[in-house]
Coordinates of C-alpha atoms in Angstrom, one line a residue:
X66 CA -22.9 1.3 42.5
X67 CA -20.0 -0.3 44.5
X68 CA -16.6 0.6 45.6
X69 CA -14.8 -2.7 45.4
X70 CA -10.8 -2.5 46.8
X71 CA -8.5 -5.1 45.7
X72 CA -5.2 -4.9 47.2
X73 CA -2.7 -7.2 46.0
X74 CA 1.1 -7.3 44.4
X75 CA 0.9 -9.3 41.9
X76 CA -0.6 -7.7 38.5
X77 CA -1.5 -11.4 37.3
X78 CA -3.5 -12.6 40.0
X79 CA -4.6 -8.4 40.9
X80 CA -6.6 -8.8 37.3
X81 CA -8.0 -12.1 37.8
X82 CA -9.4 -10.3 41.3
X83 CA -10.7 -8.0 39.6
X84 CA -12.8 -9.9 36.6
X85 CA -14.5 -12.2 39.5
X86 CA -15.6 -9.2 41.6
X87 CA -16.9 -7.8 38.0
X88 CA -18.4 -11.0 37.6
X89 CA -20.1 -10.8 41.3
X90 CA -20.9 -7.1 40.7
X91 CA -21.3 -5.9 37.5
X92 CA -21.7 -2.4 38.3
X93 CA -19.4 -2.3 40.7
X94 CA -16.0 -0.2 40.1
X95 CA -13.0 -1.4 40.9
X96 CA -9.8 0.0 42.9
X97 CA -6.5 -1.4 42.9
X98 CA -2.9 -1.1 45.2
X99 CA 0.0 -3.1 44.9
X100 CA 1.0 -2.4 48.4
X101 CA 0.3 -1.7 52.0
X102 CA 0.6 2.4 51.8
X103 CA -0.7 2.3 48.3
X104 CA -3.8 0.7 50.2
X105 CA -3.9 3.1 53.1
X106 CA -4.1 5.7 50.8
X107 CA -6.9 4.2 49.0
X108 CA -9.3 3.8 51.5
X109 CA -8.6 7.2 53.0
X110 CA -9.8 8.3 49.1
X111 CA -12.7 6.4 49.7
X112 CA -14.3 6.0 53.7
X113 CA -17.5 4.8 52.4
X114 CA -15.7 1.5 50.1
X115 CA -18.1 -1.4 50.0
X116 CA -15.6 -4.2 50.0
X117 CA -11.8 -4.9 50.5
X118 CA -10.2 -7.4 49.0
X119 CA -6.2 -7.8 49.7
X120 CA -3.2 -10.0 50.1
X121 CA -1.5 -11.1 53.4
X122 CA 1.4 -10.6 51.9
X123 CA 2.5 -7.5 50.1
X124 CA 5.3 -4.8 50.6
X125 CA 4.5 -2.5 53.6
X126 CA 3.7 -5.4 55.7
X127 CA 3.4 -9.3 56.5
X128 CA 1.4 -11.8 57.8
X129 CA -2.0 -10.4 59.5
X130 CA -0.1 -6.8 60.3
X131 CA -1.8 -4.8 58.0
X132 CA -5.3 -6.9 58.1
X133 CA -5.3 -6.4 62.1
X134 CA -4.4 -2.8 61.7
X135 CA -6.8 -2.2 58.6
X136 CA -9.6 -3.8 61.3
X137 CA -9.1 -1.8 64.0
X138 CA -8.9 1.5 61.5
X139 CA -11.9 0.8 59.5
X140 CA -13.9 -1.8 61.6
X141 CA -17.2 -1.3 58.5
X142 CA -15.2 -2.0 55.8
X143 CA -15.8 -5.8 55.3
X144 CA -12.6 -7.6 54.0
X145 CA -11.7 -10.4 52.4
X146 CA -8.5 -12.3 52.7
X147 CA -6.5 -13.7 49.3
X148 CA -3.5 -15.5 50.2
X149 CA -1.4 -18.5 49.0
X150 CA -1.5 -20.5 51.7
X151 CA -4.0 -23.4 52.0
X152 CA -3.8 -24.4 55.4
X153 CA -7.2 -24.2 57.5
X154 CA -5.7 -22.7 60.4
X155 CA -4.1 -20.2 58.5
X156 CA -7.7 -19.1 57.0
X157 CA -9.3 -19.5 60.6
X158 CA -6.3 -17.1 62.6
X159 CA -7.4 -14.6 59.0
X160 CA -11.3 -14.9 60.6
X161 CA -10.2 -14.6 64.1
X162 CA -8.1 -11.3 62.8
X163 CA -11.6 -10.0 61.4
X164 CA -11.7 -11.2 57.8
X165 CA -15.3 -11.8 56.6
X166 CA -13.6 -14.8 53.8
X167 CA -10.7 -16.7 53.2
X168 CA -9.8 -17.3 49.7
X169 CA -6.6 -19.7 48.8
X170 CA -5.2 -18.1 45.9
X171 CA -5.9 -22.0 43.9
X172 CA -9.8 -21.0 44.3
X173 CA -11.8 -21.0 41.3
X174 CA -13.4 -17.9 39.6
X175 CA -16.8 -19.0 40.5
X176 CA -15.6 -19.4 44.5
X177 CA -13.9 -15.9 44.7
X178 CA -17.5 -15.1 43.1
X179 CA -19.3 -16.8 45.8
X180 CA -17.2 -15.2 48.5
X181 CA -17.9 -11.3 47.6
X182 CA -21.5 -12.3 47.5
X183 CA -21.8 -13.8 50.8
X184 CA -19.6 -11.3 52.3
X185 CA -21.6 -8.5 50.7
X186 CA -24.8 -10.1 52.2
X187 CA -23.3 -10.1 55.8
X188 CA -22.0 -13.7 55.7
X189 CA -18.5 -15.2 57.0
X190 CA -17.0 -17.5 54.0
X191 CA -14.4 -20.2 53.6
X192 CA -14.3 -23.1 51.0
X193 CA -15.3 -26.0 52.3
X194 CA -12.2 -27.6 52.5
X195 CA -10.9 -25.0 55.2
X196 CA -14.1 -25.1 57.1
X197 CA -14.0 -26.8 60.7
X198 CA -11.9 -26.1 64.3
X199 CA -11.2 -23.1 66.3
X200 CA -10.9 -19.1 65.3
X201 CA -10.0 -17.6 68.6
X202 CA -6.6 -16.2 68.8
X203 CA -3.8 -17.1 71.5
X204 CA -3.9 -14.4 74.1
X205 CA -0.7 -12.8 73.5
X206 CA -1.8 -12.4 69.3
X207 CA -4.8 -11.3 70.3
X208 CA -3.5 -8.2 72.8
X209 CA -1.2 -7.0 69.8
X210 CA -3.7 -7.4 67.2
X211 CA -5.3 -5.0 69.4
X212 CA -2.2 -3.0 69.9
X213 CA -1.4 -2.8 66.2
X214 CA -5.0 -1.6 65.3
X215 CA -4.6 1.4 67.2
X216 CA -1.6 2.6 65.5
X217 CA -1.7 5.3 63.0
X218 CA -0.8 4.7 59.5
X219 CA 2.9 6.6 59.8
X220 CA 3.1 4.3 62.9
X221 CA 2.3 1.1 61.3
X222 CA 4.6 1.7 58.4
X223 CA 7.7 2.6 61.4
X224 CA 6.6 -0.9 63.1
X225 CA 7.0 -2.7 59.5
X226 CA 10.0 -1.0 58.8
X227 CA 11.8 -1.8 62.0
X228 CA 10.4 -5.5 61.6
X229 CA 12.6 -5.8 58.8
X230 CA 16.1 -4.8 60.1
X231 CA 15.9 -1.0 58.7
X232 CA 18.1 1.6 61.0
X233 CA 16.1 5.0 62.0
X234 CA 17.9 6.7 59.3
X235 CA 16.8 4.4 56.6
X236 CA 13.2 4.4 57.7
X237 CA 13.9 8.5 57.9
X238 CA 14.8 8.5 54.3
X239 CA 12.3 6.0 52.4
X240 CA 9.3 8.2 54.3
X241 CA 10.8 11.5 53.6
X242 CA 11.0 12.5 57.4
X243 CA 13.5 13.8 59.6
X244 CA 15.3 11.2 62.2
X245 CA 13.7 12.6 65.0
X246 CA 10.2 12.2 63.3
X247 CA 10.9 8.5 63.3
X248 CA 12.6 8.7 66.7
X249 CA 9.0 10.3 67.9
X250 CA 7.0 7.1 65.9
X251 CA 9.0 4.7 67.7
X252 CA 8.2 6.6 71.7
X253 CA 4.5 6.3 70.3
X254 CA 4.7 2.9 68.8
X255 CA 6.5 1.2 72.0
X256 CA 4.0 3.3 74.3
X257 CA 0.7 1.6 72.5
X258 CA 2.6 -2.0 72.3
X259 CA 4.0 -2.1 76.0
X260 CA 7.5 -2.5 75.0
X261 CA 10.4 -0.5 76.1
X262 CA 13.1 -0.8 73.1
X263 CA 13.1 -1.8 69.8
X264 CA 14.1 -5.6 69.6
X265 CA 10.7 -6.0 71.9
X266 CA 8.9 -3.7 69.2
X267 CA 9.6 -6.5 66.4
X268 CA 9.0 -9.2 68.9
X269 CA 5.9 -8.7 69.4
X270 CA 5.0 -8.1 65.8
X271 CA 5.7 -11.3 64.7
X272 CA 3.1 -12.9 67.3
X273 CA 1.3 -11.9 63.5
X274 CA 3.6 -13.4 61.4
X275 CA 2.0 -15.8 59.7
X276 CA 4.2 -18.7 60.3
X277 CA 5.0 -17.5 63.8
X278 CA 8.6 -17.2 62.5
X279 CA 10.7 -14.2 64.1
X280 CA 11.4 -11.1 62.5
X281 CA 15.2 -10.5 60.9
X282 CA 17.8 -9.2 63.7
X283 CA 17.2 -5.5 64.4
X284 CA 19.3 -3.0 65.3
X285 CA 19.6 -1.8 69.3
X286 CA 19.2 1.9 67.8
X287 CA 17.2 4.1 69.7

């Protein structure tokens, strides 16, 4: 029997996940989160999942954040990208990041069928539409990919938090955590990106955004 993880925040489209992996693997049983700590909390449940398949874009993160973090953390837990977006390049920098498949969220229930096969069988899988060009990763993505993935979880949440605009004592309060806990997170998380203050901290984070826009303006706080 198979641990299948679907990660995804949109109840709608979460079900319609799930009934194609069912359809792939009928024995299979089936996980769900609706965000990024929801998820992390998940696969700490259960190490030895079979298959992950999740969102780029869900609270607790954006872009390929949480899928270069989720590769560095669990490097054997093969993982499918679902995502909105139908540009090829998009689905290539998702393969580049470590996705085993890309799956447009327009893809047909036999195609997300297709894709957990393959990827269960060891395979990489796109549609064919998206197939074709490069998957390597500019230098300076691919050095905070790296970066990112050896964050811990508490860390990676900090980093998404300080990515969009929140003040120390806002990030203190939604985690339940003093300000010098998060004051602490953000020495470790500049140390392992090779930044010195927080505006570089979001800078380089969006290198993973997925339209390579900016993050919002963040606060010069220490």
């Amino acid at each position: 029997m198979s641990d299948v993880l679907i990660a995804d925040d949109h109840p709608l489209f979460r079900d319609a996940l799930q009934r194609a992996v069912l359809a792939a693997l009928p024995d299979a049983t089936v996980h769900t989160a609706d965000s990024v700590p929801a998820l992390f909390a998940l696969i700490e449940s259960l190490p030895d999942a079979d298959l992950l398949l999740m969102d780029l874009h869900m609270p607790g993160a954006r872009g390929y954040s949480a899928l270069a973090h989720i590769r560095g953390q669990y490097p054997g837990l093969p993982t499918i990208v679902v995502s909105g977006h139908e540009e090829g390049q998009i689905a290539r920098r998702a393969l580049a990041h470590g996705a085993s498949a890309y799956i447009p969220k327009s893809a047909a229930v036999e195609q997300i069928v297709e894709a957990v096969r393959a990827v269960l069988d060891g395979d990489v899988w796109l549609p064919h539409q998206l197939v074709g060009g490069s998957v390597e990763l500019k230098a300076d993505e691919a050095d905070v990919a790296a970066r990112v993935a050896s964050l811990t979880p508490q860390q990676f949440r900090v980093l998404t938090m300080i990515a969009e605009g929140l003040l120390n004592k806002q990030i203190a309060y939604d985690l339940g955590v003093s300000e010098a806990t998060v004051k602490a997170h953000m020495t470790a998380i500049m140390r392992k990106l090779g930044v010195s203050n927080r505006t570089q901290v979001a800078l380089a984070a969006s290198h993973l955004d997925v339209e390579k826009e900016t993050f919002p303006g963040v606060s010069q706080e220490g």
